[in-house]
mmCIF file of C-alpha atoms in Angstrom:
data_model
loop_
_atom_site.group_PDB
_atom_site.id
_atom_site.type_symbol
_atom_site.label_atom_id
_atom_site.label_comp_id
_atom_site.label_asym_id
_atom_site.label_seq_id
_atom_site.Cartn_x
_atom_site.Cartn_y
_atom_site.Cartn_z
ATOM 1 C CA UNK U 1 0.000 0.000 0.000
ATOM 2 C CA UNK U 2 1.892 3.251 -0.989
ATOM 3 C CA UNK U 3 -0.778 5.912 0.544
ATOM 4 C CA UNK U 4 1.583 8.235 2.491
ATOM 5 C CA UNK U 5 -0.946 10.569 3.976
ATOM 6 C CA UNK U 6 0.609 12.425 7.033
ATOM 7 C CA UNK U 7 -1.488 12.842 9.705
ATOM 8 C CA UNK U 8 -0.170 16.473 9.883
ATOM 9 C CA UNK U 9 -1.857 17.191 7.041
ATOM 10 C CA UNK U 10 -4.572 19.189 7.180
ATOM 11 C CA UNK U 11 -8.199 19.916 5.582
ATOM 12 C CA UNK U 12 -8.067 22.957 2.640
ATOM 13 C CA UNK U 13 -11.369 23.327 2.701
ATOM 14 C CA UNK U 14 -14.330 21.750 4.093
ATOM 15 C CA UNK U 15 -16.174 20.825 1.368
ATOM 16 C CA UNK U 16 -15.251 20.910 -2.807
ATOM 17 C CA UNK U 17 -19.102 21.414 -4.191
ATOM 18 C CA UNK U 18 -19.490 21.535 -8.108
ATOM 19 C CA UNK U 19 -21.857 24.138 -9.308
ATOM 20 C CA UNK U 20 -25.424 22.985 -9.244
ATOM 21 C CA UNK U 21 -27.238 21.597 -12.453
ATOM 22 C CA UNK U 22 -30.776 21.119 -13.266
ATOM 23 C CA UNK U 23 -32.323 17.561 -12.316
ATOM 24 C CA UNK U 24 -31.068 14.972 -15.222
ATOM 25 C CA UNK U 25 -32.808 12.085 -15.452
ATOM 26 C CA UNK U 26 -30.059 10.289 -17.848
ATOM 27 C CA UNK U 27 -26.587 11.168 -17.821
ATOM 28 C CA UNK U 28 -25.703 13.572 -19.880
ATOM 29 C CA UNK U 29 -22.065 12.109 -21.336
ATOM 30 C CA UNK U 30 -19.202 9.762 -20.897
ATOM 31 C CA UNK U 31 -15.791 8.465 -21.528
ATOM 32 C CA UNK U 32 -14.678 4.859 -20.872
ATOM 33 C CA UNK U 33 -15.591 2.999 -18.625
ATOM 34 C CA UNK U 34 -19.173 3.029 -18.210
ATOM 35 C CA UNK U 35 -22.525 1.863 -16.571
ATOM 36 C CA UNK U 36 -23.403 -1.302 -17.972
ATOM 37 C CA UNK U 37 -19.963 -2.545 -17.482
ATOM 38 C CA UNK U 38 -20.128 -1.324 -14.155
ATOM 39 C CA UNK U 39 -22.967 -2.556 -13.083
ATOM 40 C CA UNK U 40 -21.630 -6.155 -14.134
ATOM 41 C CA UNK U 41 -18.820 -5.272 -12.020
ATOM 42 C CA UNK U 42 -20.735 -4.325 -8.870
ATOM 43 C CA UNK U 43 -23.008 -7.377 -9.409
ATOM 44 C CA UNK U 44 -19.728 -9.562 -9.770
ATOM 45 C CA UNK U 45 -18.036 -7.569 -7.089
ATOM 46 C CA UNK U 46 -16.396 -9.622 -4.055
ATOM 47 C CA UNK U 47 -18.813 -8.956 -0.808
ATOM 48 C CA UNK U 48 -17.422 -5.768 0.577
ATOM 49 C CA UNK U 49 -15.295 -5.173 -1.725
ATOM 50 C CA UNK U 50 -16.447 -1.552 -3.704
ATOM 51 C CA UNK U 51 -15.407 1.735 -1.917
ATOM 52 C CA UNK U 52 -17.418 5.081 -2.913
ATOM 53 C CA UNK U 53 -15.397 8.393 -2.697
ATOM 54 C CA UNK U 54 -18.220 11.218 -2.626
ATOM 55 C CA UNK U 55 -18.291 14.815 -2.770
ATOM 56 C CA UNK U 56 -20.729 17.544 -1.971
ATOM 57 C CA UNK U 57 -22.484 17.294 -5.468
ATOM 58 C CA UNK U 58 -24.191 14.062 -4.048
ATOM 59 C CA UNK U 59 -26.027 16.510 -1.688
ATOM 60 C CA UNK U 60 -26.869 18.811 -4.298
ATOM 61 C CA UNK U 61 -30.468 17.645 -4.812
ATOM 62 C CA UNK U 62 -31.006 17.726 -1.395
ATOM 63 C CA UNK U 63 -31.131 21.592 -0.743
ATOM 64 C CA UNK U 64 -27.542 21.850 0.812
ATOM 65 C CA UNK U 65 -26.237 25.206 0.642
ATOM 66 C CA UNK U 66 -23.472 25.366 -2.035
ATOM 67 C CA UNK U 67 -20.413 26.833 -0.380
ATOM 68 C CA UNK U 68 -18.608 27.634 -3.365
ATOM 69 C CA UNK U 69 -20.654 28.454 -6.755
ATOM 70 C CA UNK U 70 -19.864 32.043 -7.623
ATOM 71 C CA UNK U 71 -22.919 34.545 -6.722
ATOM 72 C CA UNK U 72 -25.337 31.793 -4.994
ATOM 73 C CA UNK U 73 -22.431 29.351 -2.709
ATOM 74 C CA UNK U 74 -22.305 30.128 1.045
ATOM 75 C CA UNK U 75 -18.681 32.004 0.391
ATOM 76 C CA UNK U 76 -20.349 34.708 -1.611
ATOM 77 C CA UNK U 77 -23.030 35.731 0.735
ATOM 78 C CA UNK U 78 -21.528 36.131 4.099
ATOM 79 C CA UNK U 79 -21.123 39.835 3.933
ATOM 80 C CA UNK U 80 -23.462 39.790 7.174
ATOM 81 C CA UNK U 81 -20.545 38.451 9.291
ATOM 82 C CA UNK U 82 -17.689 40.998 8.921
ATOM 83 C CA UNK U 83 -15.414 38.619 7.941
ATOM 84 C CA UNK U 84 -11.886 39.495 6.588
ATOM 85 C CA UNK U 85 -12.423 37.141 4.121
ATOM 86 C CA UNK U 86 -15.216 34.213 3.426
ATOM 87 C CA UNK U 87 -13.039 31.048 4.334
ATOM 88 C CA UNK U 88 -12.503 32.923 8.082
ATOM 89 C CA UNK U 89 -15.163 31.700 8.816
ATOM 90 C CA UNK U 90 -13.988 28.198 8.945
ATOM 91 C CA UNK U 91 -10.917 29.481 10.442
ATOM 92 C CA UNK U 92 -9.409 27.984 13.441
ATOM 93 C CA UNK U 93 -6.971 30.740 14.647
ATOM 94 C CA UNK U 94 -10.167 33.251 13.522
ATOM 95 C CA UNK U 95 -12.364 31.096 15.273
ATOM 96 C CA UNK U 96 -10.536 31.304 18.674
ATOM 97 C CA UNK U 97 -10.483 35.243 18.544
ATOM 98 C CA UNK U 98 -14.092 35.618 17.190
ATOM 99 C CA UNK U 99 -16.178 32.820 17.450
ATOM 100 C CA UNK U 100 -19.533 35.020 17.167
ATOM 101 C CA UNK U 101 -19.743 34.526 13.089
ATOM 102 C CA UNK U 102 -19.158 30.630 13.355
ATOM 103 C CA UNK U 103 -21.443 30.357 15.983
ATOM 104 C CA UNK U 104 -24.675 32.284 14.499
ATOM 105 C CA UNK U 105 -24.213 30.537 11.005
ATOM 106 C CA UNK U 106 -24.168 27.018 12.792
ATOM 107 C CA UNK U 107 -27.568 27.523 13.188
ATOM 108 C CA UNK U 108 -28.057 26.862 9.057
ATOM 109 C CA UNK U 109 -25.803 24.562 8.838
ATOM 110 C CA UNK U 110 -26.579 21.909 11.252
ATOM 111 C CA UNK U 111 -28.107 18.824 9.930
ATOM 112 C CA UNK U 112 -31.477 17.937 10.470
ATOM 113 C CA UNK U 113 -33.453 19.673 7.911
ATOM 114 C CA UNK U 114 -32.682 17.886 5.182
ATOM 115 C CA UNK U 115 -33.478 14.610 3.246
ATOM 116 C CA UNK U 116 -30.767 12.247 1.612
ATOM 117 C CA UNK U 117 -30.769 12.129 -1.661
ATOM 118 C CA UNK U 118 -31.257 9.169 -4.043
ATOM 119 C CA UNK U 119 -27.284 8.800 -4.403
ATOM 120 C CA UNK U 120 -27.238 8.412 -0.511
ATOM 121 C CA UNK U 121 -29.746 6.084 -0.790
ATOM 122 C CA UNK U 122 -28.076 4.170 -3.600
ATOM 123 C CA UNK U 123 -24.913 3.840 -1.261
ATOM 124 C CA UNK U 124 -27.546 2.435 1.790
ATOM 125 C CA UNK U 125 -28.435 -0.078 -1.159
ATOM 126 C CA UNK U 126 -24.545 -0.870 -2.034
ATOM 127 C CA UNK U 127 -24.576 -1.811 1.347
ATOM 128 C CA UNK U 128 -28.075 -3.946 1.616
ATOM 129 C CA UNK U 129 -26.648 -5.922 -0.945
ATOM 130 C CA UNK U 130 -23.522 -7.122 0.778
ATOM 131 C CA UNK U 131 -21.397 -4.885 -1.913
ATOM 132 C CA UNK U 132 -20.341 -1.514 0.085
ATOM 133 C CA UNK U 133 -16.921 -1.655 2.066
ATOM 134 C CA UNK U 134 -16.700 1.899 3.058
ATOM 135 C CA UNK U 135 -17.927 5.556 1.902
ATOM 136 C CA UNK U 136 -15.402 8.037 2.349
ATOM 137 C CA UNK U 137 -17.285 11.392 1.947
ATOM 138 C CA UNK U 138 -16.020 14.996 2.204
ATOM 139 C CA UNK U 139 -18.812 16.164 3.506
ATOM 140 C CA UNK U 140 -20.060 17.304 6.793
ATOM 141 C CA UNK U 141 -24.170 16.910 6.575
ATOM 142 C CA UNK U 142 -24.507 13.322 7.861
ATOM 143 C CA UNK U 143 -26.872 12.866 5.075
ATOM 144 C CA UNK U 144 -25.029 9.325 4.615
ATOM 145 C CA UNK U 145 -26.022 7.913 8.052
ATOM 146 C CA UNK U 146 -29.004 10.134 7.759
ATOM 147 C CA UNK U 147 -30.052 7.432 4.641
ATOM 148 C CA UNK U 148 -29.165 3.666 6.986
ATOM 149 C CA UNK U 149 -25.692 3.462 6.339
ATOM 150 C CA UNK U 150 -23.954 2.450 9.801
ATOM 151 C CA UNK U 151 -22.014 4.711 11.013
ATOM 152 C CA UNK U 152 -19.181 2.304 10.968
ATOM 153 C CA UNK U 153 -19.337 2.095 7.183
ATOM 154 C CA UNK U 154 -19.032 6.186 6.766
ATOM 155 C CA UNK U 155 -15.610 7.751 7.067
ATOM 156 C CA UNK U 156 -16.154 11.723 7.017
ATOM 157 C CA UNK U 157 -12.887 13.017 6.399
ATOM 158 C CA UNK U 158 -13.458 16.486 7.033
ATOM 159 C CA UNK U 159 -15.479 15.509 10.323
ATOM 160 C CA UNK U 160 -19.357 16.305 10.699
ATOM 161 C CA UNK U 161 -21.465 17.425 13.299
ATOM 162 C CA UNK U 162 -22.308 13.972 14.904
ATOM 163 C CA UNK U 163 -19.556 15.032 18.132
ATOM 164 C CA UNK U 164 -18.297 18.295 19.956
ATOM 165 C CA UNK U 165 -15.029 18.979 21.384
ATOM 166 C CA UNK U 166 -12.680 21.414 23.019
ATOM 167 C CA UNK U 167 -10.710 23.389 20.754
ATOM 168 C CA UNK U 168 -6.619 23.585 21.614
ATOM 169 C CA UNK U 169 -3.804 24.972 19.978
ATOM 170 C CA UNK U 170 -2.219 22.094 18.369
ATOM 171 C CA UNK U 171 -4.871 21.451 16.223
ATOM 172 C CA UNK U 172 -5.784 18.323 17.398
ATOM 173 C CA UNK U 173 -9.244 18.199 18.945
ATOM 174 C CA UNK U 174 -9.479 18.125 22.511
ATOM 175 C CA UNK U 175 -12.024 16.943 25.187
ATOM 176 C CA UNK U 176 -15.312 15.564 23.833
ATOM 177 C CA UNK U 177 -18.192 18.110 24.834
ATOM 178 C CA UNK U 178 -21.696 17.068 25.203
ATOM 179 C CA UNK U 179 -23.354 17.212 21.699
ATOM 180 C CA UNK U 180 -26.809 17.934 23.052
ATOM 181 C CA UNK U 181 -25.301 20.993 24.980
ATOM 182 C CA UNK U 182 -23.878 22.749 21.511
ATOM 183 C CA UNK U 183 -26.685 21.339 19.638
ATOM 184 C CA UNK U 184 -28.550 23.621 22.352
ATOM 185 C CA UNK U 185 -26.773 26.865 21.904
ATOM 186 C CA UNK U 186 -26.392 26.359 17.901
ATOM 187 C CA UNK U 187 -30.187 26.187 17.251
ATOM 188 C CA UNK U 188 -31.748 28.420 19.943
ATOM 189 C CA UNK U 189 -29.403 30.366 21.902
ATOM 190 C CA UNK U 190 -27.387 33.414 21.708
ATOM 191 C CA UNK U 191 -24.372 34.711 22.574
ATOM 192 C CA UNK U 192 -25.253 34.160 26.066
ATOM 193 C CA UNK U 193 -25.214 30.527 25.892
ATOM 194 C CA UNK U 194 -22.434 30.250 23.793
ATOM 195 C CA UNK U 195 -20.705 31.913 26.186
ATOM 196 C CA UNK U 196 -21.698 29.947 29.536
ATOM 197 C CA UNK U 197 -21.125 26.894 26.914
ATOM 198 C CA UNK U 198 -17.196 28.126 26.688
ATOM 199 C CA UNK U 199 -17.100 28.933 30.527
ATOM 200 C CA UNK U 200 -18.772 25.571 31.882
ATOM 201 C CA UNK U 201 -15.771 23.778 29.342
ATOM 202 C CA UNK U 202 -12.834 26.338 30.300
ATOM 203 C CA UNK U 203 -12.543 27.654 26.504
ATOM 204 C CA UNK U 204 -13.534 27.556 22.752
ATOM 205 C CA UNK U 205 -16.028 24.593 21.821
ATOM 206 C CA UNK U 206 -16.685 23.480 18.719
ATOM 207 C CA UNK U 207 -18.848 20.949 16.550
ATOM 208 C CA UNK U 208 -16.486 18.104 15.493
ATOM 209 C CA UNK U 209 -16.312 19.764 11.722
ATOM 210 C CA UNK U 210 -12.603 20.003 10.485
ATOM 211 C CA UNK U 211 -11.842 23.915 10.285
ATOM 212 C CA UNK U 212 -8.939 25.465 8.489
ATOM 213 C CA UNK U 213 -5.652 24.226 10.543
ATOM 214 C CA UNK U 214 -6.901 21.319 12.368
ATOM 215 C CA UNK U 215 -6.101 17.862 11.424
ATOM 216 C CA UNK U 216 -8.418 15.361 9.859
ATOM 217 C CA UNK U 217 -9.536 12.823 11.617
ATOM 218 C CA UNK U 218 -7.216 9.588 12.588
ATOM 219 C CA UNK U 219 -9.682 7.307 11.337
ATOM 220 C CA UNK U 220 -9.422 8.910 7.623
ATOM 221 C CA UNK U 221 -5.921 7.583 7.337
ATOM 222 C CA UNK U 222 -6.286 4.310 9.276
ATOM 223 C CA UNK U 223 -9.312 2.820 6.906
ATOM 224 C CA UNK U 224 -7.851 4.345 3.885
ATOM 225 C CA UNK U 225 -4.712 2.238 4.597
ATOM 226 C CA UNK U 226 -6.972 -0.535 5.585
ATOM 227 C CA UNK U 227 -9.824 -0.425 2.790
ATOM 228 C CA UNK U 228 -7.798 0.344 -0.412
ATOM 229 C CA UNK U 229 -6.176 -2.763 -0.778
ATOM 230 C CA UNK U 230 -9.380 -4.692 -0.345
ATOM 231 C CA UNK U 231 -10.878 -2.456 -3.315
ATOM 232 C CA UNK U 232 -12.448 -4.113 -6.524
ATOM 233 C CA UNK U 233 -14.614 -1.276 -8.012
ATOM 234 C CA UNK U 234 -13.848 2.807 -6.624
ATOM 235 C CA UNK U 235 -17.036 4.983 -7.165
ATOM 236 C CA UNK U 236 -15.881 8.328 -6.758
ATOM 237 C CA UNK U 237 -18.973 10.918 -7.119
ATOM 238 C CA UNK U 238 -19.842 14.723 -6.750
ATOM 239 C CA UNK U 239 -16.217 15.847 -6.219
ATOM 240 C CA UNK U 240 -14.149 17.519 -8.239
ATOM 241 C CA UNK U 241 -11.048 15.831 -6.342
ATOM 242 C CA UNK U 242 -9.346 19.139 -5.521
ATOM 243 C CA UNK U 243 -8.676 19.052 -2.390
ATOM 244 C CA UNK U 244 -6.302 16.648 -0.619
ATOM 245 C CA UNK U 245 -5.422 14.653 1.065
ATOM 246 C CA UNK U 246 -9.171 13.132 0.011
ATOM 247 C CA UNK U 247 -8.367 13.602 -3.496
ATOM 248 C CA UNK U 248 -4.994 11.385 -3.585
ATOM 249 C CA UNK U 249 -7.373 7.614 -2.271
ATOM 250 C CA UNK U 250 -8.144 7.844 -6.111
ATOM 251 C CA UNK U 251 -4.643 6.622 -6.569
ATOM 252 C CA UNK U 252 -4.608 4.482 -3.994
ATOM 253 C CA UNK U 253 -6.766 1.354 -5.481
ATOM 254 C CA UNK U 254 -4.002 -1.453 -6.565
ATOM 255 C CA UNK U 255 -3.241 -1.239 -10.451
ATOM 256 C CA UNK U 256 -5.999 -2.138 -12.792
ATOM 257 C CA UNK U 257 -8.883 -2.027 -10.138
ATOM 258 C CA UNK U 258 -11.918 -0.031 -12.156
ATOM 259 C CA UNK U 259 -12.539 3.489 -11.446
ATOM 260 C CA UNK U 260 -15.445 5.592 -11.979
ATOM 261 C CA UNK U 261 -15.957 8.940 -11.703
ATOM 262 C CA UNK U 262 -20.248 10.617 -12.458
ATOM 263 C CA UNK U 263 -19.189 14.226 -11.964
ATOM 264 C CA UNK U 264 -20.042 17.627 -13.652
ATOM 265 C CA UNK U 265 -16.727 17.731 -15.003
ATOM 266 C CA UNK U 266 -14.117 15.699 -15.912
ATOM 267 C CA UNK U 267 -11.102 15.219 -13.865
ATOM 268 C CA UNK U 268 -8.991 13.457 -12.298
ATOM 269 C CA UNK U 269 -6.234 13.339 -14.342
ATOM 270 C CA UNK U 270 -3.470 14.801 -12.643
ATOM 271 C CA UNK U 271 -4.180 12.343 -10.102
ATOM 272 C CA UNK U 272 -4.021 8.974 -12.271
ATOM 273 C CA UNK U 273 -7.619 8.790 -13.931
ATOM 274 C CA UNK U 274 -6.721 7.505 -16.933
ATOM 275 C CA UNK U 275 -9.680 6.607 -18.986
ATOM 276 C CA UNK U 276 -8.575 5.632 -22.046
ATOM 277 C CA UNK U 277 -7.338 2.734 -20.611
ATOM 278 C CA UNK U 278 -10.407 0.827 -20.153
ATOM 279 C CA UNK U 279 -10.205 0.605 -16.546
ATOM 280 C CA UNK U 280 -11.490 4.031 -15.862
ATOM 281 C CA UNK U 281 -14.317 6.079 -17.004
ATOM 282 C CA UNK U 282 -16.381 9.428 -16.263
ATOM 283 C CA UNK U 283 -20.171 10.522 -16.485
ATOM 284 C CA UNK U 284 -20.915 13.596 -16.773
ATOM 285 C CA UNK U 285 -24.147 15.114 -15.062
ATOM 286 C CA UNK U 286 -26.389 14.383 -12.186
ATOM 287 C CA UNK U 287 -25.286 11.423 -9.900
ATOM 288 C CA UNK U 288 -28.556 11.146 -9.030
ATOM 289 C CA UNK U 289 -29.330 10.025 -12.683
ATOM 290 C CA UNK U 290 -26.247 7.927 -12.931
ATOM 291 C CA UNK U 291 -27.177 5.914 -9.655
ATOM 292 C CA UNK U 292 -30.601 5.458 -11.002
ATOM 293 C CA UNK U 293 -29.580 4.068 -14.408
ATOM 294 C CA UNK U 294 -26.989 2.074 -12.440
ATOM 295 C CA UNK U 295 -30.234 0.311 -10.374
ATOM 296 C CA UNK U 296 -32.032 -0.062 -13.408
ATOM 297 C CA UNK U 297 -29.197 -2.180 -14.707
ATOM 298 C CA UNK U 298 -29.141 -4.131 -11.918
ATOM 299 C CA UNK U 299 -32.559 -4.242 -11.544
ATOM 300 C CA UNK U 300 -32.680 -2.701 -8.034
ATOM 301 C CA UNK U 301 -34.714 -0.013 -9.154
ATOM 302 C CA UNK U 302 -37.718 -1.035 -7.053
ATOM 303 C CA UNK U 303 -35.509 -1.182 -3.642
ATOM 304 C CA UNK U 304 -34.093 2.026 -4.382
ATOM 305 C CA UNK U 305 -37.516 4.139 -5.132
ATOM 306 C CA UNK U 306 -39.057 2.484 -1.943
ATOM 307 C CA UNK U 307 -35.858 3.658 0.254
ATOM 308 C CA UNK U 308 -35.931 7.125 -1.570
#
């Protein structure tokens, strides 16, 4: 296994969202490797043997604010905050000087008021079927447990807001802080209770989301070294694998294990996607689409409109 991932690395951003699209109901185009072959693959596929890589365009169709489209993502419309710049907000060293902007957008970004969408439930279907090994998502909505998966079988490499901890200055999370308690102050308190919340902990708390100089989570690395090996079929959807180190487990797979990428764009490339091989492939448009098509070919479709 080469992946050399150290665990001083840290997150670049919290989540890599391609720009929404209208609803497809097919995909829209293709090079490669594609979904008839594999959907023979994942029917063929070892038990717990395919590994998804997703992306915040899986939570597209489920209302998630996008934080980086230009004029409509969460970046471009936090001029209510005062922030030196948009990412600050995500900022650790920010955060410890002014939590106030963090702590009053929290509010709209804590899960709970939305649905997963059919891609999520597509994975909880992977998984039904004895197929799924692991999702490794880079997002922070919980929209993957939200749909059945076991928690066990999720790895959120930028962290979520399942957990709460102290924050400390090495950027390694410190003490675990009652969820329920910042789940309190997020969705109907005030400064007030934020700040009773930081006195009753002796300093900054936080939801367990990876910020801007804190280090992703141990488990990341640990099941990435674990799971990659064990990979016969990578599904890697709704990213546009720019940000590391989540975008490097696309080279991790062992040579000649299929890839596919159902994206917006294309890429991938710099990081070993090669799909003129054979091996790889990429389909353009809506993964909600591609999943579908991909149940139809393995005639799950029923089991996947009655989870959706």
């Amino acid at each position: 296994m080469k992946l050399c991932l150290p665990l001083a690395a840290t997150c670049r951003s919290l989540i890599c969202v391609p720009r929404a699209q209208p609803f497809a109901t097919a995909a829209s185009s293709g090079v490669g490797l594609g979904l008839p072959r594999v959907a023979e693959l994942i029917g063929s596929a070892t038990p717990g043997s395919v590994v998804v890589m997703a992306g915040a365009g899986v939570s597209v169709s489920s209302g998630i604010p996008d934080f980086r489209s230009p004029g409509t993502g969460l970046y471009d419309n936090l001029q209510e905050y005062g922030l030196p710049y948009p990412e600050a907000i995500f900022d650790l060293d920010f955060y410890r000087r002014n939590p106030k902007p963090f702590q009053r957008l929290c509010k709209e970004l804590w899960p709970g008021n939305f649905a997963p969408s059919p891609t999520h439930y597509f994975f909880k279907l992977l998984h039904d079927k004895g197929k799924l090994r692991r999702v490794f998502t880079q997002n922070i909505d919980s929209l993957e447990t939200a749909s059945g998966l076991p928690a066990d079988l999720v790895v959120a490499a930028h962290g979520n807001f399942d957990g709460a901890h102290r924050v400390t200055d090495t950027g390694h999370p410190g003490a675990a802080v009652p969820l329920e308690e910042v789940r309190q102050a997020a969705l109907h308190g005030g400064d007030a209770e934020w700040d009773a919340l930081f006195e009753a902990h002796g300093g900054p708390v936080k939801p367990s989301i990876v910020f801007f100089g804190e280090q992703l989570p141990r488990r990341f690395f640990e099941l990435a070294r674990a799971d990659f090996p064990k990979c016969e079929l990578l599904l890697v959807l709704g990213t546009s694998l720019g940000v590391h180190p989540f975008a490097g487990l696309v080279g991790e797979t062992r040579v000649g294990v299929p890839r596919l990428l159902i994206n917006r764009d294309r890429v991938g490339e710099h990081l070993g996607l090669d799909f003129a091989s054979g091996t790889d492939g990429w389909v353009g448009g809506d993964s909600d689409a591609a999943v579908r098509e991909l149940a139809s070919l393995l005639g799950w479709t029923a089991e996947l409109e009655q989870l959706v």
